[in-house]
Tab-separated table of C-alpha atoms in Angstrom:
chain	number	residue	atom	x	y	z
R	1	MET	CA	13.431	2.027	-15.189
R	2	VAL	CA	13.865	3.548	-11.729
R	3	LYS	CA	17.293	4.814	-10.742
R	4	LEU	CA	18.631	5.751	-7.313
R	5	ILE	CA	20.216	9.150	-7.934
R	6	HIS	CA	20.952	10.429	-4.424
R	7	THR	CA	20.997	9.410	-0.765
R	8	LEU	CA	20.648	11.943	2.029
R	9	ALA	CA	22.181	10.872	5.341
R	10	ASP	CA	22.125	14.016	7.473
R	11	HIS	CA	19.633	12.975	10.147
R	12	GLY	CA	20.937	11.475	13.360
R	13	ASP	CA	17.918	9.225	13.952
R	14	ASP	CA	14.922	7.603	12.211
R	15	VAL	CA	13.436	9.572	9.315
R	16	ASN	CA	9.699	9.929	9.938
R	17	CYS	CA	8.434	11.900	6.958
R	18	CYS	CA	9.476	13.526	3.688
R	19	ALA	CA	7.578	15.979	1.487
R	20	PHE	CA	8.126	17.797	-1.806
R	21	SER	CA	7.294	21.289	-2.962
R	22	PHE	CA	8.025	22.415	-6.521
R	23	SER	CA	11.619	23.274	-5.693
R	24	LEU	CA	12.373	21.759	-2.278
R	25	LEU	CA	12.435	18.493	-0.372
R	26	ALA	CA	11.707	18.519	3.373
R	27	THR	CA	12.550	15.689	5.768
R	28	CYS	CA	11.944	15.304	9.505
R	29	SER	CA	13.215	12.903	12.110
R	30	LEU	CA	13.272	11.542	15.618
R	31	ASP	CA	16.354	13.768	16.028
R	32	LYS	CA	13.927	16.747	16.529
R	33	THR	CA	14.925	18.540	13.307
R	34	ILE	CA	13.501	19.347	9.893
R	35	ARG	CA	15.885	19.589	6.950
R	36	LEU	CA	15.371	21.372	3.617
R	37	TYR	CA	17.078	20.492	0.329
R	38	SER	CA	17.097	22.057	-3.120
R	39	LEU	CA	15.751	19.824	-5.878
R	40	HIS	CA	18.296	21.324	-8.238
R	41	ASP	CA	21.266	19.475	-6.751
R	42	PHE	CA	19.960	18.139	-3.379
R	43	THR	CA	22.208	20.437	-1.393
R	44	GLU	CA	20.916	21.457	2.025
R	45	LEU	CA	19.683	25.044	2.304
R	46	PRO	CA	21.757	27.499	4.351
R	47	HIS	CA	18.993	27.942	6.962
R	48	SER	CA	18.558	24.175	7.414
R	49	PRO	CA	18.128	22.338	9.729
R	50	LEU	CA	15.070	23.976	11.268
R	51	LYS	CA	15.116	23.632	15.040
R	52	PHE	CA	12.404	24.363	17.589
R	53	HIS	CA	10.719	21.094	18.543
R	54	THR	CA	11.832	19.575	21.838
R	55	TYR	CA	10.888	16.010	20.917
R	56	ALA	CA	10.601	13.872	17.779
R	57	VAL	CA	9.154	15.494	14.643
R	58	HIS	CA	6.581	13.096	13.200
R	59	CYS	CA	5.306	14.819	10.071
R	60	CYS	CA	6.053	17.720	7.731
R	61	CYS	CA	4.125	19.101	4.757
R	62	PHE	CA	4.288	22.056	2.366
R	63	SER	CA	1.485	24.469	1.613
R	64	PRO	CA	0.321	24.152	-2.029
R	65	SER	CA	2.404	27.200	-3.015
R	66	GLY	CA	5.476	25.768	-1.300
R	67	HIS	CA	6.181	28.987	0.621
R	68	ILE	CA	5.177	27.577	4.015
R	69	LEU	CA	6.198	24.327	5.699
R	70	ALA	CA	4.307	22.783	8.610
R	71	SER	CA	5.870	20.380	11.108
R	72	CYS	CA	4.373	18.594	14.114
R	73	SER	CA	5.901	16.849	17.077
R	74	THR	CA	5.595	14.787	20.218
R	75	ASP	CA	5.967	18.108	22.062
R	76	GLY	CA	2.304	18.840	21.234
R	77	THR	CA	2.938	21.652	18.767
R	78	THR	CA	2.466	22.270	15.069
R	79	VAL	CA	4.897	24.868	13.717
R	80	LEU	CA	4.703	26.905	10.498
R	81	TRP	CA	7.951	27.925	8.799
R	82	ASN	CA	8.860	30.321	5.997
R	83	THR	CA	10.696	28.063	3.528
R	84	GLU	CA	12.629	30.944	1.948
R	85	ASN	CA	14.490	31.984	5.099
R	86	GLY	CA	13.653	29.373	7.736
R	87	GLN	CA	11.872	31.904	9.915
R	88	MET	CA	9.286	30.480	12.303
R	89	LEU	CA	5.858	31.984	11.535
R	90	ALA	CA	3.662	30.413	14.200
R	91	VAL	CA	3.545	27.817	16.955
R	92	MET	CA	0.113	26.213	17.329
R	93	GLU	CA	-0.403	24.135	20.438
R	94	GLN	CA	-2.740	21.152	20.387
R	95	PRO	CA	-5.526	22.079	22.864
R	96	SER	CA	-5.104	18.809	24.750
R	97	GLY	CA	-1.309	19.052	24.772
R	98	SER	CA	-1.152	15.563	23.292
R	99	PRO	CA	1.683	14.560	20.918
R	100	VAL	CA	0.824	15.610	17.354
R	101	ARG	CA	1.354	12.777	14.885
R	102	VAL	CA	0.195	14.197	11.553
R	103	CYS	CA	-0.505	17.536	9.834
R	104	GLN	CA	-1.837	18.452	6.397
R	105	PHE	CA	-2.690	21.619	4.427
R	106	SER	CA	-5.970	21.996	2.551
R	107	PRO	CA	-5.671	22.393	-1.254
R	108	ASP	CA	-6.514	26.114	-1.046
R	109	SER	CA	-3.948	26.736	1.753
R	110	ARG	CA	-6.592	28.251	4.002
R	111	CYS	CA	-6.690	25.457	6.559
R	112	LEU	CA	-4.303	23.080	8.262
R	113	THR	CA	-5.259	19.935	10.159
R	114	SER	CA	-3.332	18.407	13.031
R	115	GLY	CA	-4.080	14.999	14.489
R	116	ALA	CA	-2.868	13.853	17.898
R	117	ALA	CA	-2.141	10.730	19.893
R	118	ASP	CA	-5.258	11.202	22.048
R	119	GLY	CA	-7.517	11.076	18.978
R	120	THR	CA	-8.157	14.817	18.729
R	121	VAL	CA	-8.096	16.523	15.346
R	122	VAL	CA	-7.872	20.302	14.984
R	123	LEU	CA	-8.691	22.423	11.944
R	124	TRP	CA	-6.561	25.580	12.061
R	125	ASN	CA	-6.948	28.802	10.092
R	126	ALA	CA	-3.611	28.830	8.245
R	127	GLN	CA	-3.748	32.621	7.716
R	128	SER	CA	-4.551	33.756	11.255
R	129	TYR	CA	-2.938	30.706	12.929
R	130	LYS	CA	-6.020	30.387	15.138
R	131	LEU	CA	-8.025	27.293	15.994
R	132	TYR	CA	-11.139	27.019	13.813
R	133	ARG	CA	-12.777	23.736	14.820
R	134	CYS	CA	-11.861	20.689	16.888
R	135	GLY	CA	-13.109	17.084	16.972
R	136	SER	CA	-12.004	13.646	18.038
R	137	VAL	CA	-12.290	9.991	17.061
R	138	LYS	CA	-13.707	7.370	19.419
R	139	ASP	CA	-10.649	5.174	19.753
R	140	GLY	CA	-6.930	5.253	19.075
R	141	SER	CA	-4.344	7.803	18.019
R	142	LEU	CA	-4.644	9.814	14.809
R	143	VAL	CA	-1.707	8.859	12.611
R	144	ALA	CA	-2.849	9.689	9.062
R	145	CYS	CA	-4.649	12.517	7.284
R	146	ALA	CA	-5.418	13.468	3.673
R	147	PHE	CA	-7.550	16.191	2.072
R	148	SER	CA	-9.707	15.456	-0.961
R	149	PRO	CA	-8.341	17.204	-4.076
R	150	ASN	CA	-11.273	19.646	-4.132
R	151	GLY	CA	-10.892	20.419	-0.420
R	152	SER	CA	-14.525	19.691	0.462
R	153	PHE	CA	-13.598	16.994	2.996
R	154	PHE	CA	-10.656	15.226	4.575
R	155	VAL	CA	-9.980	11.730	5.896
R	156	THR	CA	-8.149	10.705	9.055
R	157	GLY	CA	-6.803	7.282	9.958
R	158	SER	CA	-6.350	5.917	13.458
R	159	SER	CA	-4.161	3.356	15.192
R	160	CYS	CA	-7.335	1.327	15.817
R	161	GLY	CA	-7.861	0.928	12.068
R	162	ASP	CA	-10.718	3.378	11.486
R	163	LEU	CA	-11.054	5.717	8.503
R	164	THR	CA	-13.039	8.804	9.511
R	165	VAL	CA	-14.304	11.402	7.055
R	166	TRP	CA	-14.846	15.050	8.018
R	167	ASP	CA	-16.319	17.931	6.053
R	168	ASP	CA	-14.824	21.432	6.000
R	169	LYS	CA	-16.902	22.357	9.073
R	170	MET	CA	-15.388	19.467	11.062
R	171	ARG	CA	-18.597	17.451	11.002
R	172	CYS	CA	-18.027	13.703	11.006
R	173	LEU	CA	-19.540	12.298	7.795
R	174	HIS	CA	-18.541	8.671	8.077
R	175	SER	CA	-16.356	6.238	10.011
R	176	GLU	CA	-15.579	2.597	9.422
R	177	LYS	CA	-13.037	-0.085	10.224
R	178	ALA	CA	-10.586	-0.232	7.332
R	179	HIS	CA	-7.564	-2.160	8.681
R	180	ASP	CA	-7.735	-4.721	11.469
R	181	LEU	CA	-4.451	-3.856	13.156
R	182	GLY	CA	-4.378	-0.099	12.657
R	183	ILE	CA	-3.935	2.422	9.850
R	184	THR	CA	-0.504	3.924	9.225
R	185	CYS	CA	-1.046	6.228	6.231
R	186	CYS	CA	-3.584	7.372	3.631
R	187	ASP	CA	-3.427	9.452	0.453
R	188	PHE	CA	-5.787	10.736	-2.250
R	189	SER	CA	-5.075	10.604	-5.957
R	190	SER	CA	-5.280	14.151	-7.313
R	191	GLN	CA	-7.029	12.900	-10.452
R	192	PRO	CA	-10.825	12.416	-10.171
R	193	VAL	CA	-12.726	9.503	-11.685
R	194	SER	CA	-16.398	9.118	-12.578
R	195	ASP	CA	-19.027	6.414	-12.522
R	196	GLY	CA	-20.364	7.611	-15.875
R	197	GLU	CA	-23.951	7.275	-14.648
R	198	GLN	CA	-24.941	10.315	-12.613
R	199	GLY	CA	-22.142	12.634	-13.680
R	200	LEU	CA	-20.577	12.679	-10.216
R	201	GLN	CA	-16.917	13.140	-9.407
R	202	PHE	CA	-15.240	10.466	-7.340
R	203	PHE	CA	-11.804	10.264	-5.791
R	204	ARG	CA	-9.486	7.335	-5.181
R	205	LEU	CA	-8.136	6.952	-1.681
R	206	ALA	CA	-5.316	4.601	-0.709
R	207	SER	CA	-4.859	3.401	2.865
R	208	CYS	CA	-2.283	1.084	4.394
R	209	GLY	CA	-1.803	-0.539	7.765
R	210	GLN	CA	-0.252	-2.942	10.201
R	211	ASP	CA	-2.238	-5.777	8.565
R	212	CYS	CA	0.296	-5.777	5.663
R	213	GLN	CA	-2.340	-4.483	3.252
R	214	VAL	CA	-2.798	-1.549	0.902
R	215	LYS	CA	-6.453	-0.850	0.132
R	216	ILE	CA	-8.087	1.302	-2.538
R	217	TRP	CA	-11.341	3.137	-1.838
R	218	ILE	CA	-13.675	5.203	-4.025
R	219	VAL	CA	-14.924	8.314	-2.243
R	220	SER	CA	-17.642	10.789	-3.243
R	221	PHE	CA	-19.272	13.704	-1.487
R	222	THR	CA	-21.953	16.146	-2.637
R	223	HIS	CA	-24.131	18.381	-0.493
R	224	ILE	CA	-27.190	16.938	-2.250
R	225	LEU	CA	-26.461	13.200	-2.199
R	226	GLY	CA	-24.164	13.180	0.823
R	227	PHE	CA	-21.059	11.096	1.381
R	228	GLU	CA	-20.194	7.623	0.176
R	229	LEU	CA	-17.084	5.490	0.716
R	230	LYS	CA	-16.764	2.258	-1.264
R	231	TYR	CA	-14.073	-0.374	-0.874
R	232	LYS	CA	-12.590	-1.190	-4.277
R	233	SER	CA	-9.615	-3.533	-3.922
R	234	THR	CA	-6.646	-4.758	-1.891
R	235	LEU	CA	-3.211	-4.664	-3.496
R	236	SER	CA	-0.972	-7.685	-3.080
R	237	GLY	CA	2.791	-7.419	-2.836
R	238	HIS	CA	3.557	-6.815	0.843
R	239	CYS	CA	4.358	-9.445	3.459
R	240	ALA	CA	5.018	-7.047	6.361
R	241	PRO	CA	3.214	-4.071	7.927
R	242	VAL	CA	2.921	-1.194	5.441
R	243	LEU	CA	3.902	2.141	6.972
R	244	ALA	CA	3.503	4.603	4.095
R	245	CYS	CA	1.724	5.095	0.760
R	246	ALA	CA	1.520	7.908	-1.801
R	247	PHE	CA	0.049	8.504	-5.262
R	248	SER	CA	2.045	10.050	-8.080
R	249	HIS	CA	0.885	13.476	-9.248
R	250	ASP	CA	-0.907	12.043	-12.306
R	251	GLY	CA	-2.487	9.216	-10.306
R	252	GLN	CA	-0.905	6.545	-12.504
R	253	MET	CA	1.414	5.135	-9.839
R	254	LEU	CA	1.060	4.302	-6.166
R	255	VAL	CA	4.094	3.673	-3.960
R	256	SER	CA	4.141	2.001	-0.534
R	257	GLY	CA	6.853	1.197	2.012
R	258	GLU	CA	6.949	-1.672	4.491
R	259	CYS	CA	8.690	-2.919	7.626
R	260	LYS	CA	10.885	-5.327	5.648
R	261	ALA	CA	12.657	-2.329	4.105
R	262	ALA	CA	10.995	-2.750	0.701
R	263	VAL	CA	9.329	-0.070	-1.412
R	264	VAL	CA	6.704	-1.302	-3.892
R	265	VAL	CA	5.637	0.781	-6.908
R	266	PHE	CA	2.222	-0.185	-8.285
R	267	GLN	CA	0.969	0.459	-11.784
R	268	ASN	CA	-2.379	2.230	-11.743
R	269	THR	CA	-3.307	0.564	-8.398
R	270	GLU	CA	-3.096	-2.851	-10.025
R	271	ASN	CA	0.174	-4.524	-10.984
R	272	ILE	CA	3.635	-4.158	-9.446
R	273	LEU	CA	6.034	-2.100	-11.573
R	274	HIS	CA	9.075	-2.146	-9.286
R	275	THR	CA	10.241	-3.323	-5.883
R	276	LEU	CA	13.027	-1.179	-4.427
R	277	THR	CA	15.160	-2.709	-1.682
R	278	GLN	CA	18.014	-0.276	-1.012
R	279	HIS	CA	16.919	0.660	2.533
R	280	THR	CA	18.213	-1.506	5.383
R	281	ARG	CA	15.452	-0.899	7.958
R	282	TYR	CA	11.715	-0.064	8.042
R	283	VAL	CA	10.554	2.296	5.267
R	284	THR	CA	8.544	4.928	7.131
R	285	THR	CA	7.671	7.483	4.455
R	286	CYS	CA	7.447	8.001	0.700
R	287	ALA	CA	6.475	10.954	-1.486
R	288	PHE	CA	6.302	11.818	-5.180
R	289	ALA	CA	7.396	15.228	-6.413
R	290	PRO	CA	4.703	17.312	-8.138
R	291	ASN	CA	5.020	17.378	-11.931
R	292	THR	CA	8.479	15.814	-11.929
R	293	LEU	CA	9.810	12.277	-12.141
R	294	LEU	CA	11.199	12.026	-8.595
R	295	LEU	CA	10.317	9.808	-5.633
R	296	ALA	CA	11.689	10.149	-2.096
R	297	THR	CA	11.671	7.314	0.452
R	298	GLY	CA	12.719	7.629	4.101
R	299	SER	CA	13.645	4.952	6.605
R	300	MET	CA	14.617	4.040	10.134
R	301	ASP	CA	18.101	3.573	8.675
R	302	LYS	CA	18.351	7.413	8.988
R	303	THR	CA	18.527	7.958	5.220
R	304	VAL	CA	16.337	9.401	2.490
R	305	ASN	CA	16.729	7.906	-0.983
R	306	ILE	CA	15.888	9.937	-4.086
R	307	TRP	CA	14.710	7.928	-7.092
R	308	GLN	CA	14.191	9.055	-10.662
R	309	PHE	CA	11.702	7.464	-13.057
R	310	ASP	CA	12.280	7.554	-16.776
R	311	LEU	CA	9.568	8.228	-19.360
R	312	GLU	CA	9.420	4.539	-20.285
R	313	THR	CA	8.284	3.740	-16.745
R	314	LEU	CA	5.634	6.461	-16.868
R	315	CYS	CA	4.300	5.041	-20.114
R	316	GLN	CA	4.403	1.546	-18.659
R	317	ALA	CA	2.403	2.788	-15.662
R	318	ARG	CA	-0.517	3.430	-17.962
R	319	SER	CA	-2.319	0.181	-18.722
R	320	THR	CA	-3.276	-0.678	-22.301
R	321	GLU	CA	-6.873	0.240	-21.593
R	322	ASP	CA	-5.861	3.598	-20.120
R	323	GLN	CA	-3.646	4.359	-23.120
R	324	LEU	CA	-6.573	3.711	-25.436
R	325	LYS	CA	-8.892	5.850	-23.314
R	326	GLN	CA	-6.479	8.767	-23.718
R	327	PHE	CA	-7.389	8.830	-27.399
R	328	THR	CA	-10.788	10.439	-27.610
R	329	GLU	CA	-11.753	8.468	-30.713
R	330	ASP	CA	-11.894	5.345	-28.550
R	331	TRP	CA	-14.184	6.805	-25.882
R	332	SER	CA	-17.481	5.082	-25.164
R	333	GLU	CA	-20.694	7.006	-24.585
R	334	GLU	CA	-20.020	6.719	-20.840
R	335	ASP	CA	-16.532	8.197	-21.303
R	336	VAL	CA	-18.106	11.149	-23.118
R	337	SER	CA	-20.548	11.600	-20.227
R	338	THR	CA	-17.627	11.612	-17.790
R	339	TRP	CA	-15.825	14.197	-19.897
R	340	LEU	CA	-18.899	16.449	-20.041
R	341	CYS	CA	-19.176	16.411	-16.258
R	342	ALA	CA	-15.477	17.248	-15.895
R	343	GLN	CA	-15.983	20.269	-18.182
R	344	ASP	CA	-18.949	21.494	-16.077
R	345	LEU	CA	-21.367	20.472	-18.853
R	346	LYS	CA	-23.301	17.794	-16.968
R	347	ASP	CA	-26.645	19.283	-18.102
R	348	LEU	CA	-25.831	17.987	-21.598
R	349	VAL	CA	-25.225	14.363	-20.540
R	350	GLY	CA	-28.831	13.325	-21.267
R	351	ILE	CA	-28.843	14.943	-24.719
R	352	PHE	CA	-25.543	13.328	-25.710
R	353	LYS	CA	-26.666	9.897	-24.462
R	354	MET	CA	-29.980	10.186	-26.299
R	355	ASN	CA	-28.055	10.798	-29.518
R	356	ASN	CA	-25.476	8.034	-28.844
R	357	ILE	CA	-22.487	10.390	-28.948
R	358	ASP	CA	-19.280	8.411	-28.458
R	359	GLY	CA	-15.697	9.639	-28.824
R	360	LYS	CA	-15.597	9.522	-32.606
R	361	GLU	CA	-18.926	11.337	-32.914
R	362	LEU	CA	-17.802	13.898	-30.337
R	363	LEU	CA	-14.777	14.915	-32.389
R	364	ASN	CA	-16.950	15.337	-35.503
R	365	LEU	CA	-19.489	17.683	-33.896
R	366	THR	CA	-19.871	21.122	-35.476
R	367	LYS	CA	-21.792	24.252	-34.536
R	368	GLU	CA	-24.450	23.202	-37.044
R	369	SER	CA	-24.870	19.705	-35.609
R	370	LEU	CA	-25.017	21.050	-32.066
R	371	ALA	CA	-27.845	23.393	-33.059
R	372	ASP	CA	-29.736	21.295	-35.594
R	373	ASP	CA	-29.203	17.695	-34.442
R	374	LEU	CA	-28.696	18.013	-30.695
R	375	LYS	CA	-31.063	21.002	-30.406
R	376	ILE	CA	-28.795	22.985	-28.076
R	377	GLU	CA	-30.437	26.408	-28.265
R	378	SER	CA	-28.005	28.494	-26.240
R	379	LEU	CA	-25.320	30.088	-28.417
R	380	GLY	CA	-23.022	30.495	-25.419
R	381	LEU	CA	-23.386	26.825	-24.500
R	382	ARG	CA	-22.700	25.708	-28.076
R	383	SER	CA	-19.593	27.904	-28.166
R	384	LYS	CA	-18.328	26.432	-24.885
R	385	VAL	CA	-18.820	22.862	-26.135
R	386	LEU	CA	-16.990	23.655	-29.369
R	387	ARG	CA	-14.061	25.193	-27.456
R	388	LYS	CA	-13.777	22.096	-25.292
R	389	ILE	CA	-13.930	19.807	-28.326
R	390	GLU	CA	-11.189	21.808	-30.020
R	391	GLU	CA	-9.033	21.348	-26.913
R	392	LEU	CA	-9.621	17.600	-27.203
R	393	ARG	CA	-8.622	17.603	-30.866
R	394	THR	CA	-5.383	19.344	-29.949
R	395	LYS	CA	-4.742	16.805	-27.203
R	396	VAL	CA	-5.360	13.891	-29.574
R	397	LYS	CA	-2.865	15.446	-31.976
R	398	SER	CA	-0.236	15.752	-29.238
R	399	LEU	CA	-0.826	12.202	-28.023
R	400	SER	CA	-0.649	10.750	-31.500
R	401	SER	CA	2.630	12.577	-32.015
R	402	GLY	CA	4.008	10.866	-28.928
R	403	ILE	CA	4.406	13.950	-26.742
R	404	PRO	CA	4.017	12.941	-23.070
R	405	ASP	CA	0.988	14.697	-21.610
R	406	GLU	CA	3.137	15.879	-18.677
R	407	PHE	CA	4.975	18.111	-21.181
R	408	VAL	CA	1.831	19.706	-22.604
R	409	CYS	CA	0.467	22.971	-21.203
R	410	PRO	CA	-3.073	22.451	-19.825
R	411	ILE	CA	-4.142	25.811	-21.299
R	412	THR	CA	-2.662	25.759	-24.807
R	413	ARG	CA	-2.399	21.955	-25.134
R	414	GLU	CA	0.998	22.523	-26.777
R	415	LEU	CA	4.494	21.411	-25.801
R	416	MET	CA	5.795	23.765	-23.119
R	417	LYS	CA	8.910	25.828	-23.821
R	418	ASP	CA	9.086	27.797	-20.566
R	419	PRO	CA	7.154	25.819	-17.924
R	420	VAL	CA	6.307	27.509	-14.633
R	421	ILE	CA	4.507	26.251	-11.542
R	422	ALA	CA	1.468	28.177	-10.353
R	423	SER	CA	0.260	28.184	-6.767
R	424	ASP	CA	-2.290	25.441	-7.588
R	425	GLY	CA	0.605	23.010	-7.999
R	426	TYR	CA	0.240	22.569	-11.784
R	427	SER	CA	2.741	23.513	-14.488
R	428	TYR	CA	1.835	25.799	-17.393
R	429	GLU	CA	3.494	27.606	-20.274
R	430	LYS	CA	4.588	30.905	-18.699
R	431	GLU	CA	2.980	33.209	-21.267
R	432	ALA	CA	-0.292	31.239	-21.208
R	433	ILE	CA	-0.769	31.325	-17.423
R	434	GLU	CA	0.276	35.002	-17.264
R	435	ASN	CA	-2.414	35.832	-19.832
R	436	TRP	CA	-4.897	33.668	-17.954
R	437	ILE	CA	-4.274	35.495	-14.670
R	438	SER	CA	-4.327	38.963	-16.255
R	439	LYS	CA	-7.507	38.471	-18.295
R	440	LYS	CA	-9.599	36.238	-16.040
R	441	LYS	CA	-10.480	35.880	-12.392
R	442	ARG	CA	-7.510	34.588	-10.448
R	443	THR	CA	-8.666	30.983	-10.468
R	444	SER	CA	-6.836	27.779	-11.319
R	445	PRO	CA	-7.371	26.550	-14.899
R	446	MET	CA	-7.250	22.986	-13.523
R	447	THR	CA	-9.241	23.080	-10.273
R	448	ASN	CA	-11.282	26.294	-10.659
R	449	LEU	CA	-10.297	27.171	-7.070
R	450	VAL	CA	-8.957	30.646	-6.263
R	451	LEU	CA	-5.189	30.758	-6.686
R	452	PRO	CA	-3.611	31.470	-3.271
R	453	SER	CA	-0.926	33.514	-4.991
R	454	ALA	CA	-0.072	34.916	-8.423
R	455	VAL	CA	3.579	33.931	-7.984
R	456	LEU	CA	4.924	31.728	-10.798
R	457	THR	CA	7.975	29.560	-10.138
R	458	PRO	CA	10.165	28.305	-13.026
R	459	ASN	CA	9.926	24.509	-13.278
R	460	ARG	CA	13.537	23.857	-14.228
R	461	THR	CA	13.290	20.119	-13.625
R	462	LEU	CA	10.390	19.814	-16.083
R	463	LYS	CA	12.140	22.058	-18.612
R	464	MET	CA	15.235	19.840	-18.510
R	465	ALA	CA	13.058	16.733	-18.982
R	466	ILE	CA	11.356	18.354	-21.999
R	467	ASN	CA	14.711	19.310	-23.506
R	468	ARG	CA	16.012	15.756	-23.028
R	469	TRP	CA	12.888	14.406	-24.702
R	470	LEU	CA	13.312	16.821	-27.616
R	471	GLU	CA	16.955	15.797	-28.075
R	472	THR	CA	15.894	12.149	-28.252
R	473	HIS	CA	12.875	12.558	-30.536
R	474	GLN	CA	13.986	15.250	-32.954
R	475	LYS	CA	17.059	13.529	-34.304
C-alpha cells in the first residue's frame, strides 16, 4: 500500500525538481527559490527558502553526504549551498551563459555536472568550484543527467532525444537516438547486474520522454572492453509525455510522472504496482528517499506530495523469481559466477564453473574442499572465499527469518539496533561502521570508494521502521 502522508504547498509557481538527502527534502520552482524541509516532520528549515537565482530554478541535487545542495537556473548559474545554515558556498557560471537545465553530483562528491539549453555540459571540480572540462552535444538542449553508480561515466539526455555517454575525462563514449520527441529525464539504478558470462558489472538506466515512453537500458563500461549500451525494454502504462523517472534505492521499484498528472510505480521495471493520481497538473519530478520508504512527487500544480510505502509493497516489488534468487540455495551456476565477480573474486569463476558449483554447493564449501577439490592454493584467497560464504549464510538465515534486508547491516548481516548513514549513502549499525572506519582504510564497505567524510548521521526514519517491524513480528 502507498499512502499520501503530506503535501507541501509553499511554492508560488510550478515545482520543477525535488531531491532527498538522508535527513532533508529539497524542492525548487519557477518562483526562483529552493526550499528545504526536515524529513522528521516535513517542517521547513529556518534558513529556507534559499534565494539567489534571478530566474526559474530548474534542478536541485544533494551531494552524497547531504551537506551540500546544488541548484541551477535559467540565469546561467549553478549555485552550491551549505544545507546546515543555508550559506551560499559558490556561484559557478556556465561558460556560454546559457540557461542551466540540469545538475548532478558524482558518487564520490568530487565532481558536479551542469547541462545547459545550448547543449553544453560542464564538469566542475566540486571542491575548488573551478571548471574541469567542458563539452557539448550536437543538437538540442541538455535536460537530463545521471552518473553511473561507480562514477566512471555519466549520461546526458537532450531535447532532441539523444542519450550521450561521457567518461570522467569528458570524452564522448557513445551517442544514440533514444526517444523520438525528446528526452525529459534519466536515472541509474544503484544496484548493479551481471550477464553471468564474462564477470562484468552492468547498470540499468531508465530514460523517459515526450514520446510517452519509459525505456530500460543495460549499460557497461570497462577500460579494456570499452562502452556498451543495450536497449532492454519499454514499459507500458503511460498515455501522455513522461516528464520524470527515478529508481528506488534498492532498484526494485521505478517511478515515473506524466503530463496527465499521473504517477506510475513499476515493479522491478516490469509490472505496474500503483498509479497515483492526486496531482491536478503535469507531474514534473519524482524522487525516492535513500534507505527509507518515502517518495516525493512535484507538479505544475505548485505542490509536492510525500508518499510512504509499507513493507508489504516492498515485498510485492520483488518478483517471485527475485525472491527465490535472494536465497542462495536456489542460485544457479551463473548466479554464483555473478556473486564471485561482485566480491572481487572473478579469477575464481572458471574454477567454480568447472566444478559445477551452484548455490547449494557454494554454501557447503569448506576450507578442505576449497584446497583439495577446487585446488585453490592461496591460503589468503581461501580465507577470503570462506568469509564471503559465511556472510551469505548469515544473510540466508536473516531472509528465512523474514527480516527485510533493508533492516540488516551490510557489515554484520544482523538486524540493526542503532542505524546510521555514512557518507556513501548506505545505512550501517553504528558500532560496526565505526569499527570499520577505525581499523580499515576509509573506504565504503558497499562501493569500495573512498568515503568523502567520516561523519555518521543517525537514520531515525529507518530506526522507527525497524521498531515498528519488531513490534509487529515479536508478539
